[in-house]
Amino acid sequence: MAKGHGSYVLVGDEKQSRAKATIQGIVQGVGFRPFIYQLARKSGLKGYVANTAFGVDIEVEGNPSAIENFLEDIEMKKPPLAEITSVETLYLPLKSYEDFTIEMSMADTERSALISPDMSICDDCLRELLDPSDRRYRYPFINCTNCGPRYTIIKDIPYDRDKTTMQVFKMCGACDEEYHDPFNRRFHAQPNACWDCGPGVSLYDHKRDLIPCDDPIKETVKLLKEGHILAIKGLGGFHLAVDATRDQATALLRRRKGREEKPFAIMSRDIESTKRYAYVTGDEERLLTSSRRPIVLLRKKEGHELSQEISPRNKNVGVMLPYTPLHYLIFQGDFLALVMTSGNMTEEPIVIDNHDAFDRLSSIADYFLIHNREICLRSDDSVLRVVDGVPRQIRRSRGYVPVPIFLKWEVEPILACGADLKNTICLTKGHCAFLSQHIGDVENLETSDFLKLTAKHLKRILGINPTVIAYDLHPGYHSTHFALEQKDIRLIGVQHHHAHIASCMAENGVDETVIGLSLDGTGYGLDGRIWGGEVLLCNLHDFERVCHFDYVPMPGGTAAIKEPWRMALSYLYHTYHRELMDLDLDFLKSLDKNKVKVILKMMENGINSPLTSSLGRLFDGIAALIGLRHRVKYEGQAAMELEMAIEENGDSFYPYEISEDDPDWIFKHEPIIKGVVRDLKKGLSHGRISAKFHYTLLDMLREICLRIREKRGLNTVTLSGGVFQNAFLLEGLTRRLHDKDFKVYTHSKVPTNDGGISLGQAVIANAVSKSTSKN
């Protein structure tokens, strides 16, 4: 912010100055112009404020001290949804403005205005929604400049009504008056509407027949209470909803959706309701009640009233509070909780179109509560978990996108295409990295099309024309194919685990060589093998692999991910070879002898048994070996259940070996596997074995960092990869490294899983591009 009065002239006996401020950040669609208008009028200043493709331009003329105070108040008193990233102030000759006005938006060729994400209904709108004397009483699309849809309705910038999906709804006289009144909180609220002029809801059965009723929302409540499954169109797509206390309805939803065991997200009316079935810390409550309204993972209480079908064999439950007026109206039905899971068949993108909803969801939902406000771009609910007192992204989407990750260095215009699982893309410009909303697992045509649509849409509304495209080195990834299809643009391939570490570096503003622990399930290695248990020395330009878990076969390839018993057999074979058949283990007795013979032959002969160094696969193998999970129903299930099985009893751990095989160190599995087998024979509980395994990893990973520091003099450690979704591992390792005076960086702003990969790809591609252009 500029200091001092700048130049001034005397007009009569009074000093007069004129200042122009160009403000960038999230300053459009958040009530910023009426805020400036009121502040300027209160300060006795004249001039104008206008939206531009860069942000907001302000010119003020008047007393120099009043201008200085005005400029300071902009940052001190800005609207709740506004975020200011830069202010440039220039003092100019007087222009003799007669008043302060709000000008029409200015469309420029280059665009850098930041767009607000969709936000939860504010307290003022909620009060009006439930006030029988208010003209918007029970209107399910009530909003103002402090709340409501933004990103999901915008087609282009500047953010004006004619560039949103509200363009088709002409405001009535009352709404139009509010819209043009700078002293009204709905001044230039682009989705502004009411019963007389805005979108509405209607109720249909699964055969597309309209259900005649006076109040579709009250009828929806009645149907939910009867145990029916409802498809409800929301802010960023459809939800599939059932009463979360009804076992039969929840089980039916699982069968119809094809979601056997993966946890459902649920919604409760308020914190008090949530505390009836889950523990809620202060940090978690603040996150749940924030205007972003993410799903937050909470610890379930014993003896809760929820259906056991919500999150079977899982100690946690994903909870969110209502964030649209429609949600609050539905919760007048006095539900403890509703399942609110994404409206799609498993592995497909969330449905956003009414006709598409009937086509895709009629085999799941009994009834459809739809509305006629178009959703421009789908956006799933965000998912966070508080670990070690820090809210950490698991799925970054609604409420957070398209707010950028602000970088400490300037970057070229780059499109990074992400990975195939939990895909996001990333566009960079200036000091900003814009991660897309959650796109999902790019395993089918629908999700692949969504990736392409998202890239096209973000490039348009952000005004970014990439000069470089970054992609994962895996030759089979759909995201890689998308990148390689692009013509006349520079392509830069980025190794998966390097991208993980660079992502963590970027969000923490780290630009030095670090010890990177990149631990996950699958990533294509430089040697063509499947990496996933990697210790790297990284900077943003390059990396050196200095340690990894020993390679073992994955018998059946991807089948070994879905059937962890195959990995358990692989680790046993790697440790005991053919003598494994002499082991007296319940695990081996539970297997089909013929299948075991086939798997052993496959590994011995190297048939469809790619080698992996993945720590994620070791988690799977241990989970299967001790009898927790032979087959998984969703990604990461075995590892998650192994973490949840932990029974704390001191911090004893298994013997381990880090062999030095110049130039690399190797984490050896054999001592750990032998220790687990001994404990199984002793009858040690699953929980005790899980605890010892976790403590072994903590000690191994700390030890390798100590050895690297001694040998290479590095003291900064970054932790990234899906394995660090394990809270026990993340907290424990961070604490142990801090105790040894390491500087440790972890994720919070972007997911540690593959949802953060695109950010790492982008900053690596930027470093590579800049270094090669110098040469």
Short mmCIF file of N, CA and C in Angstrom, two decimals, residues 404-544:
data_model
loop_
_atom_site.label_atom_id
_atom_site.label_comp_id
_atom_site.label_asym_id
_atom_site.label_seq_id
_atom_site.Cartn_x
_atom_site.Cartn_y
_atom_site.Cartn_z
N PRO A 404 -5.97 -19.13 -6.18
CA PRO A 404 -4.66 -19.69 -6.53
C PRO A 404 -3.81 -20.01 -5.33
N ILE A 405 -2.81 -20.83 -5.56
CA ILE A 405 -1.70 -20.97 -4.62
C ILE A 405 -0.71 -19.88 -4.99
N PHE A 406 -0.41 -18.99 -4.06
CA PHE A 406 0.48 -17.87 -4.35
C PHE A 406 1.93 -18.33 -4.18
N LEU A 407 2.70 -18.15 -5.24
CA LEU A 407 4.08 -18.62 -5.29
C LEU A 407 5.06 -17.50 -4.94
N LYS A 408 6.23 -17.88 -4.46
CA LYS A 408 7.24 -16.89 -4.08
C LYS A 408 8.12 -16.48 -5.25
N TRP A 409 7.89 -17.13 -6.40
CA TRP A 409 8.67 -16.79 -7.58
C TRP A 409 7.73 -16.69 -8.77
N GLU A 410 8.18 -15.96 -9.78
CA GLU A 410 7.33 -15.76 -10.97
C GLU A 410 7.45 -16.97 -11.89
N VAL A 411 6.34 -17.34 -12.51
CA VAL A 411 6.32 -18.51 -13.37
C VAL A 411 5.77 -18.17 -14.74
N GLU A 412 6.18 -18.96 -15.71
CA GLU A 412 5.69 -18.80 -17.07
C GLU A 412 4.24 -19.33 -17.16
N PRO A 413 3.55 -18.98 -18.26
CA PRO A 413 2.22 -19.57 -18.48
C PRO A 413 2.35 -21.07 -18.82
N ILE A 414 1.94 -21.92 -17.91
CA ILE A 414 2.13 -23.37 -18.04
C ILE A 414 0.83 -24.08 -17.74
N LEU A 415 0.55 -25.13 -18.49
CA LEU A 415 -0.55 -26.05 -18.17
C LEU A 415 0.07 -27.37 -17.74
N ALA A 416 -0.23 -27.79 -16.51
CA ALA A 416 0.23 -29.09 -16.01
C ALA A 416 -0.97 -30.02 -15.93
N CYS A 417 -0.82 -31.23 -16.45
CA CYS A 417 -1.97 -32.12 -16.68
C CYS A 417 -2.23 -33.11 -15.55
N GLY A 418 -1.38 -33.13 -14.52
CA GLY A 418 -1.64 -33.98 -13.37
C GLY A 418 -1.40 -35.45 -13.63
N ALA A 419 -1.91 -36.27 -12.71
CA ALA A 419 -1.79 -37.72 -12.81
C ALA A 419 -3.13 -38.29 -13.26
N ASP A 420 -3.28 -39.60 -13.24
CA ASP A 420 -4.55 -40.20 -13.66
C ASP A 420 -5.50 -40.43 -12.48
N LEU A 421 -4.97 -40.65 -11.29
CA LEU A 421 -5.81 -40.80 -10.11
C LEU A 421 -5.95 -39.45 -9.41
N LYS A 422 -7.16 -39.16 -8.91
CA LYS A 422 -7.42 -37.90 -8.20
C LYS A 422 -6.94 -36.70 -9.02
N ASN A 423 -7.20 -36.74 -10.30
CA ASN A 423 -6.63 -35.74 -11.20
C ASN A 423 -7.09 -34.32 -10.89
N THR A 424 -6.15 -33.41 -10.95
CA THR A 424 -6.42 -31.99 -11.09
C THR A 424 -5.47 -31.49 -12.17
N ILE A 425 -5.78 -30.35 -12.77
CA ILE A 425 -4.82 -29.69 -13.64
C ILE A 425 -4.39 -28.40 -12.97
N CYS A 426 -3.32 -27.81 -13.48
CA CYS A 426 -2.81 -26.57 -12.89
C CYS A 426 -2.39 -25.63 -14.02
N LEU A 427 -2.83 -24.38 -13.91
CA LEU A 427 -2.40 -23.32 -14.82
C LEU A 427 -1.65 -22.27 -14.02
N THR A 428 -0.54 -21.80 -14.57
CA THR A 428 0.27 -20.82 -13.84
C THR A 428 0.41 -19.54 -14.64
N LYS A 429 0.59 -18.46 -13.88
CA LYS A 429 0.77 -17.14 -14.49
C LYS A 429 1.26 -16.19 -13.41
N GLY A 430 2.32 -15.44 -13.70
CA GLY A 430 2.83 -14.50 -12.71
C GLY A 430 3.29 -15.22 -11.46
N HIS A 431 2.72 -14.87 -10.33
CA HIS A 431 3.05 -15.53 -9.06
C HIS A 431 1.92 -16.44 -8.60
N CYS A 432 1.05 -16.82 -9.52
CA CYS A 432 -0.13 -17.60 -9.15
C CYS A 432 -0.13 -18.97 -9.83
N ALA A 433 -0.52 -19.98 -9.06
CA ALA A 433 -0.74 -21.33 -9.59
C ALA A 433 -2.20 -21.68 -9.32
N PHE A 434 -2.96 -21.86 -10.39
CA PHE A 434 -4.39 -22.14 -10.27
C PHE A 434 -4.63 -23.64 -10.45
N LEU A 435 -4.92 -24.31 -9.34
CA LEU A 435 -5.29 -25.71 -9.44
C LEU A 435 -6.79 -25.81 -9.73
N SER A 436 -7.14 -26.73 -10.59
CA SER A 436 -8.56 -26.94 -10.90
C SER A 436 -9.26 -27.61 -9.74
N GLN A 437 -10.57 -27.67 -9.85
CA GLN A 437 -11.33 -28.50 -8.93
C GLN A 437 -10.98 -29.97 -9.17
N HIS A 438 -11.39 -30.82 -8.25
CA HIS A 438 -11.19 -32.27 -8.38
C HIS A 438 -11.83 -32.76 -9.67
N ILE A 439 -11.03 -33.41 -10.52
CA ILE A 439 -11.54 -33.98 -11.76
C ILE A 439 -11.84 -35.46 -11.57
N GLY A 440 -11.01 -36.15 -10.82
CA GLY A 440 -11.27 -37.55 -10.51
C GLY A 440 -10.27 -38.49 -11.15
N ASP A 441 -10.62 -39.76 -11.15
CA ASP A 441 -9.77 -40.78 -11.75
C ASP A 441 -10.05 -40.85 -13.24
N VAL A 442 -9.04 -40.56 -14.04
CA VAL A 442 -9.24 -40.46 -15.49
C VAL A 442 -9.17 -41.88 -16.08
N GLU A 443 -10.25 -42.61 -15.87
CA GLU A 443 -10.29 -44.01 -16.29
C GLU A 443 -11.33 -44.27 -17.37
N ASN A 444 -12.09 -43.24 -17.75
CA ASN A 444 -13.13 -43.44 -18.75
C ASN A 444 -13.27 -42.19 -19.61
N LEU A 445 -14.08 -42.30 -20.64
CA LEU A 445 -14.25 -41.20 -21.59
C LEU A 445 -14.86 -39.98 -20.92
N GLU A 446 -15.82 -40.20 -20.02
CA GLU A 446 -16.50 -39.08 -19.39
C GLU A 446 -15.53 -38.22 -18.58
N THR A 447 -14.66 -38.86 -17.79
CA THR A 447 -13.71 -38.11 -16.98
C THR A 447 -12.63 -37.48 -17.85
N SER A 448 -12.24 -38.17 -18.91
CA SER A 448 -11.27 -37.61 -19.85
C SER A 448 -11.82 -36.35 -20.51
N ASP A 449 -13.09 -36.39 -20.87
CA ASP A 449 -13.73 -35.21 -21.47
C ASP A 449 -13.82 -34.07 -20.46
N PHE A 450 -14.08 -34.42 -19.20
CA PHE A 450 -14.15 -33.41 -18.15
C PHE A 450 -12.80 -32.73 -17.96
N LEU A 451 -11.71 -33.50 -18.04
CA LEU A 451 -10.36 -32.93 -17.96
C LEU A 451 -10.16 -31.89 -19.07
N LYS A 452 -10.52 -32.27 -20.29
CA LYS A 452 -10.33 -31.36 -21.43
C LYS A 452 -11.20 -30.12 -21.30
N LEU A 453 -12.46 -30.30 -20.86
CA LEU A 453 -13.37 -29.17 -20.68
C LEU A 453 -12.85 -28.22 -19.61
N THR A 454 -12.35 -28.77 -18.51
CA THR A 454 -11.83 -27.94 -17.42
C THR A 454 -10.63 -27.12 -17.88
N ALA A 455 -9.73 -27.75 -18.63
CA ALA A 455 -8.56 -27.04 -19.14
C ALA A 455 -8.99 -25.88 -20.04
N LYS A 456 -9.93 -26.14 -20.91
CA LYS A 456 -10.41 -25.11 -21.84
C LYS A 456 -11.08 -23.97 -21.09
N HIS A 457 -11.93 -24.31 -20.13
CA HIS A 457 -12.68 -23.30 -19.37
C HIS A 457 -11.74 -22.44 -18.52
N LEU A 458 -10.82 -23.08 -17.81
CA LEU A 458 -9.90 -22.32 -16.96
C LEU A 458 -8.99 -21.41 -17.78
N LYS A 459 -8.53 -21.89 -18.91
CA LYS A 459 -7.70 -21.03 -19.76
C LYS A 459 -8.46 -19.77 -20.17
N ARG A 460 -9.78 -19.94 -20.44
CA ARG A 460 -10.57 -18.80 -20.88
C ARG A 460 -10.82 -17.81 -19.73
N ILE A 461 -11.32 -18.30 -18.61
CA ILE A 461 -11.70 -17.36 -17.55
C ILE A 461 -10.49 -16.78 -16.81
N LEU A 462 -9.35 -17.45 -16.90
CA LEU A 462 -8.13 -16.93 -16.27
C LEU A 462 -7.27 -16.16 -17.25
N GLY A 463 -7.62 -16.24 -18.54
CA GLY A 463 -6.83 -15.53 -19.54
C GLY A 463 -5.41 -16.02 -19.65
N ILE A 464 -5.21 -17.32 -19.56
CA ILE A 464 -3.87 -17.90 -19.62
C ILE A 464 -3.72 -18.71 -20.90
N ASN A 465 -2.72 -18.37 -21.69
CA ASN A 465 -2.38 -19.12 -22.90
C ASN A 465 -1.03 -19.79 -22.67
N PRO A 466 -1.04 -21.06 -22.31
CA PRO A 466 0.22 -21.73 -21.92
C PRO A 466 1.24 -21.76 -23.06
N THR A 467 2.49 -21.61 -22.68
CA THR A 467 3.59 -21.78 -23.63
C THR A 467 4.28 -23.13 -23.42
N VAL A 468 3.95 -23.79 -22.30
CA VAL A 468 4.53 -25.09 -21.96
C VAL A 468 3.43 -25.98 -21.39
N ILE A 469 3.49 -27.27 -21.71
CA ILE A 469 2.59 -28.25 -21.09
C ILE A 469 3.45 -29.28 -20.35
N ALA A 470 3.13 -29.51 -19.08
CA ALA A 470 3.84 -30.50 -18.27
C ALA A 470 2.96 -31.73 -18.09
N TYR A 471 3.59 -32.90 -18.04
CA TYR A 471 2.82 -34.13 -17.94
C TYR A 471 3.62 -35.20 -17.21
N ASP A 472 2.91 -36.22 -16.72
CA ASP A 472 3.54 -37.35 -16.03
C ASP A 472 4.22 -38.25 -17.05
N LEU A 473 5.31 -38.88 -16.63
CA LEU A 473 6.07 -39.74 -17.55
C LEU A 473 5.40 -41.08 -17.83
N HIS A 474 4.36 -41.43 -17.07
CA HIS A 474 3.71 -42.73 -17.28
C HIS A 474 3.10 -42.78 -18.68
N PRO A 475 3.54 -43.71 -19.54
CA PRO A 475 3.06 -43.73 -20.93
C PRO A 475 1.61 -44.15 -21.06
N GLY A 476 1.04 -44.75 -20.00
CA GLY A 476 -0.33 -45.21 -20.10
C GLY A 476 -1.36 -44.26 -19.53
N TYR A 477 -0.94 -43.15 -18.95
CA TYR A 477 -1.89 -42.22 -18.34
C TYR A 477 -2.70 -41.48 -19.41
N HIS A 478 -4.00 -41.35 -19.18
CA HIS A 478 -4.85 -40.58 -20.07
C HIS A 478 -4.44 -39.11 -20.06
N SER A 479 -4.04 -38.61 -18.88
CA SER A 479 -3.61 -37.21 -18.79
C SER A 479 -2.35 -36.98 -19.62
N THR A 480 -1.48 -37.99 -19.68
CA THR A 480 -0.28 -37.89 -20.51
C THR A 480 -0.66 -37.89 -21.99
N HIS A 481 -1.59 -38.74 -22.37
CA HIS A 481 -2.05 -38.77 -23.76
C HIS A 481 -2.64 -37.42 -24.16
N PHE A 482 -3.42 -36.82 -23.25
CA PHE A 482 -4.00 -35.51 -23.53
C PHE A 482 -2.89 -34.49 -23.80
N ALA A 483 -1.84 -34.51 -23.00
CA ALA A 483 -0.73 -33.56 -23.19
C ALA A 483 -0.04 -33.79 -24.53
N LEU A 484 0.22 -35.05 -24.84
CA LEU A 484 0.98 -35.37 -26.05
C LEU A 484 0.17 -35.10 -27.32
N GLU A 485 -1.15 -34.98 -27.19
CA GLU A 485 -1.98 -34.66 -28.35
C GLU A 485 -1.91 -33.19 -28.74
N GLN A 486 -1.41 -32.34 -27.83
CA GLN A 486 -1.37 -30.90 -28.11
C GLN A 486 -0.26 -30.58 -29.10
N LYS A 487 -0.55 -29.69 -30.02
CA LYS A 487 0.38 -29.36 -31.10
C LYS A 487 0.98 -27.96 -30.90
N ASP A 488 2.15 -27.77 -31.47
CA ASP A 488 2.81 -26.46 -31.52
C ASP A 488 3.00 -25.83 -30.14
N ILE A 489 3.40 -26.64 -29.18
CA ILE A 489 3.66 -26.15 -27.84
C ILE A 489 4.74 -27.04 -27.22
N ARG A 490 5.55 -26.45 -26.38
CA ARG A 490 6.63 -27.21 -25.76
C ARG A 490 6.07 -28.16 -24.71
N LEU A 491 6.53 -29.40 -24.73
CA LEU A 491 6.09 -30.43 -23.79
C LEU A 491 7.25 -30.82 -22.87
N ILE A 492 6.98 -30.89 -21.56
CA ILE A 492 8.01 -31.27 -20.59
C ILE A 492 7.45 -32.39 -19.70
N GLY A 493 8.08 -33.55 -19.78
CA GLY A 493 7.68 -34.66 -18.92
C GLY A 493 8.30 -34.53 -17.54
N VAL A 494 7.54 -34.88 -16.51
CA VAL A 494 7.99 -34.72 -15.13
C VAL A 494 7.79 -36.03 -14.39
N GLN A 495 8.85 -36.49 -13.70
CA GLN A 495 8.74 -37.73 -12.94
C GLN A 495 7.78 -37.55 -11.76
N HIS A 496 6.95 -38.54 -11.54
CA HIS A 496 5.84 -38.49 -10.60
C HIS A 496 6.26 -38.08 -9.18
N HIS A 497 7.30 -38.72 -8.65
CA HIS A 497 7.67 -38.47 -7.25
C HIS A 497 8.44 -37.18 -7.08
N HIS A 498 9.13 -36.76 -8.11
CA HIS A 498 9.73 -35.43 -8.11
C HIS A 498 8.62 -34.38 -8.04
N ALA A 499 7.55 -34.60 -8.79
CA ALA A 499 6.42 -33.66 -8.79
C ALA A 499 5.77 -33.59 -7.40
N HIS A 500 5.66 -34.72 -6.71
CA HIS A 500 5.12 -34.71 -5.35
C HIS A 500 5.93 -33.76 -4.46
N ILE A 501 7.23 -33.92 -4.46
CA ILE A 501 8.08 -33.11 -3.58
C ILE A 501 8.04 -31.64 -4.00
N ALA A 502 8.08 -31.38 -5.31
CA ALA A 502 8.04 -30.00 -5.79
C ALA A 502 6.72 -29.32 -5.42
N SER A 503 5.65 -30.09 -5.39
CA SER A 503 4.35 -29.54 -4.99
C SER A 503 4.40 -29.04 -3.55
N CYS A 504 5.00 -29.84 -2.68
CA CYS A 504 5.14 -29.44 -1.28
C CYS A 504 6.07 -28.23 -1.14
N MET A 505 7.13 -28.22 -1.92
CA MET A 505 8.06 -27.08 -1.91
C MET A 505 7.35 -25.81 -2.35
N ALA A 506 6.54 -25.92 -3.42
CA ALA A 506 5.89 -24.74 -3.99
C ALA A 506 4.90 -24.13 -3.01
N GLU A 507 4.08 -24.96 -2.37
CA GLU A 507 3.07 -24.38 -1.47
C GLU A 507 3.70 -23.79 -0.22
N ASN A 508 4.92 -24.23 0.11
CA ASN A 508 5.62 -23.69 1.27
C ASN A 508 6.67 -22.64 0.91
N GLY A 509 6.79 -22.32 -0.39
CA GLY A 509 7.74 -21.30 -0.81
C GLY A 509 9.19 -21.69 -0.65
N VAL A 510 9.50 -22.99 -0.83
CA VAL A 510 10.86 -23.50 -0.64
C VAL A 510 11.55 -23.61 -1.99
N ASP A 511 12.71 -22.99 -2.12
CA ASP A 511 13.48 -23.06 -3.37
C ASP A 511 14.94 -23.35 -3.02
N GLU A 512 15.18 -24.57 -2.55
CA GLU A 512 16.52 -25.03 -2.20
C GLU A 512 16.55 -26.54 -2.40
N THR A 513 17.69 -27.14 -2.25
CA THR A 513 17.76 -28.59 -2.34
C THR A 513 17.29 -29.19 -1.01
N VAL A 514 16.37 -30.16 -1.12
CA VAL A 514 15.76 -30.73 0.08
C VAL A 514 15.88 -32.25 0.05
N ILE A 515 15.72 -32.86 1.22
CA ILE A 515 15.52 -34.31 1.31
C ILE A 515 14.01 -34.53 1.13
N GLY A 516 13.63 -35.21 0.07
CA GLY A 516 12.22 -35.41 -0.22
C GLY A 516 11.81 -36.85 0.04
N LEU A 517 10.91 -37.05 0.99
CA LEU A 517 10.34 -38.38 1.21
C LEU A 517 9.05 -38.44 0.42
N SER A 518 9.08 -39.16 -0.70
CA SER A 518 7.95 -39.24 -1.62
C SER A 518 7.40 -40.66 -1.57
N LEU A 519 6.31 -40.83 -0.82
CA LEU A 519 5.83 -42.15 -0.47
C LEU A 519 4.37 -42.31 -0.89
N ASP A 520 4.11 -43.25 -1.78
CA ASP A 520 2.74 -43.44 -2.27
C ASP A 520 2.55 -44.86 -2.78
N GLY A 521 1.53 -45.03 -3.61
CA GLY A 521 1.22 -46.36 -4.13
C GLY A 521 1.83 -46.66 -5.48
N THR A 522 1.75 -45.70 -6.39
CA THR A 522 2.17 -45.96 -7.76
C THR A 522 2.70 -44.70 -8.41
N GLY A 523 3.84 -44.82 -9.07
CA GLY A 523 4.39 -43.75 -9.89
C GLY A 523 5.43 -44.32 -10.83
N TYR A 524 5.43 -43.86 -12.06
CA TYR A 524 6.34 -44.41 -13.08
C TYR A 524 7.75 -43.92 -12.84
N GLY A 525 8.68 -44.88 -12.68
CA GLY A 525 10.07 -44.53 -12.38
C GLY A 525 10.92 -44.33 -13.62
N LEU A 526 12.06 -43.72 -13.44
CA LEU A 526 12.98 -43.48 -14.56
C LEU A 526 13.52 -44.78 -15.14
N ASP A 527 13.48 -45.86 -14.34
CA ASP A 527 13.96 -47.15 -14.82
C ASP A 527 12.83 -48.00 -15.40
N GLY A 528 11.64 -47.39 -15.55
CA GLY A 528 10.51 -48.12 -16.11
C GLY A 528 9.78 -48.99 -15.09
N ARG A 529 10.23 -48.98 -13.85
CA ARG A 529 9.58 -49.75 -12.80
C ARG A 529 8.60 -48.86 -12.03
N ILE A 530 7.84 -49.50 -11.15
CA ILE A 530 6.83 -48.76 -10.39
C ILE A 530 7.43 -48.31 -9.08
N TRP A 531 7.63 -47.00 -8.96
CA TRP A 531 8.19 -46.44 -7.75
C TRP A 531 7.07 -46.10 -6.76
N GLY A 532 7.47 -45.81 -5.51
CA GLY A 532 6.47 -45.42 -4.52
C GLY A 532 7.01 -45.38 -3.10
N GLY A 533 8.29 -45.71 -2.91
CA GLY A 533 8.91 -45.61 -1.59
C GLY A 533 10.24 -44.92 -1.75
N GLU A 534 10.21 -43.62 -2.09
CA GLU A 534 11.40 -42.93 -2.61
C GLU A 534 11.93 -41.86 -1.65
N VAL A 535 13.24 -41.83 -1.52
CA VAL A 535 13.92 -40.74 -0.84
C VAL A 535 14.77 -40.04 -1.89
N LEU A 536 14.43 -38.79 -2.15
CA LEU A 536 15.05 -38.04 -3.23
C LEU A 536 15.76 -36.81 -2.68
N LEU A 537 16.82 -36.41 -3.34
CA LEU A 537 17.40 -35.09 -3.12
C LEU A 537 16.89 -34.22 -4.25
N CYS A 538 16.09 -33.23 -3.91
CA CYS A 538 15.34 -32.47 -4.92
C CYS A 538 15.62 -30.99 -4.87
N ASN A 539 15.67 -30.39 -6.04
CA ASN A 539 15.39 -28.97 -6.18
C ASN A 539 14.28 -28.86 -7.23
N LEU A 540 13.91 -27.67 -7.60
CA LEU A 540 12.80 -27.52 -8.53
C LEU A 540 13.18 -27.91 -9.96
N HIS A 541 14.46 -28.05 -10.22
CA HIS A 541 14.91 -28.35 -11.58
C HIS A 541 15.18 -29.83 -11.78
N ASP A 542 15.67 -30.50 -10.76
CA ASP A 542 16.13 -31.88 -10.95
C ASP A 542 16.06 -32.64 -9.62
N PHE A 543 16.35 -33.93 -9.67
CA PHE A 543 16.37 -34.72 -8.44
C PHE A 543 17.36 -35.87 -8.57
N GLU A 544 17.76 -36.39 -7.42
CA GLU A 544 18.63 -37.56 -7.35
C GLU A 544 17.97 -38.57 -6.41
#
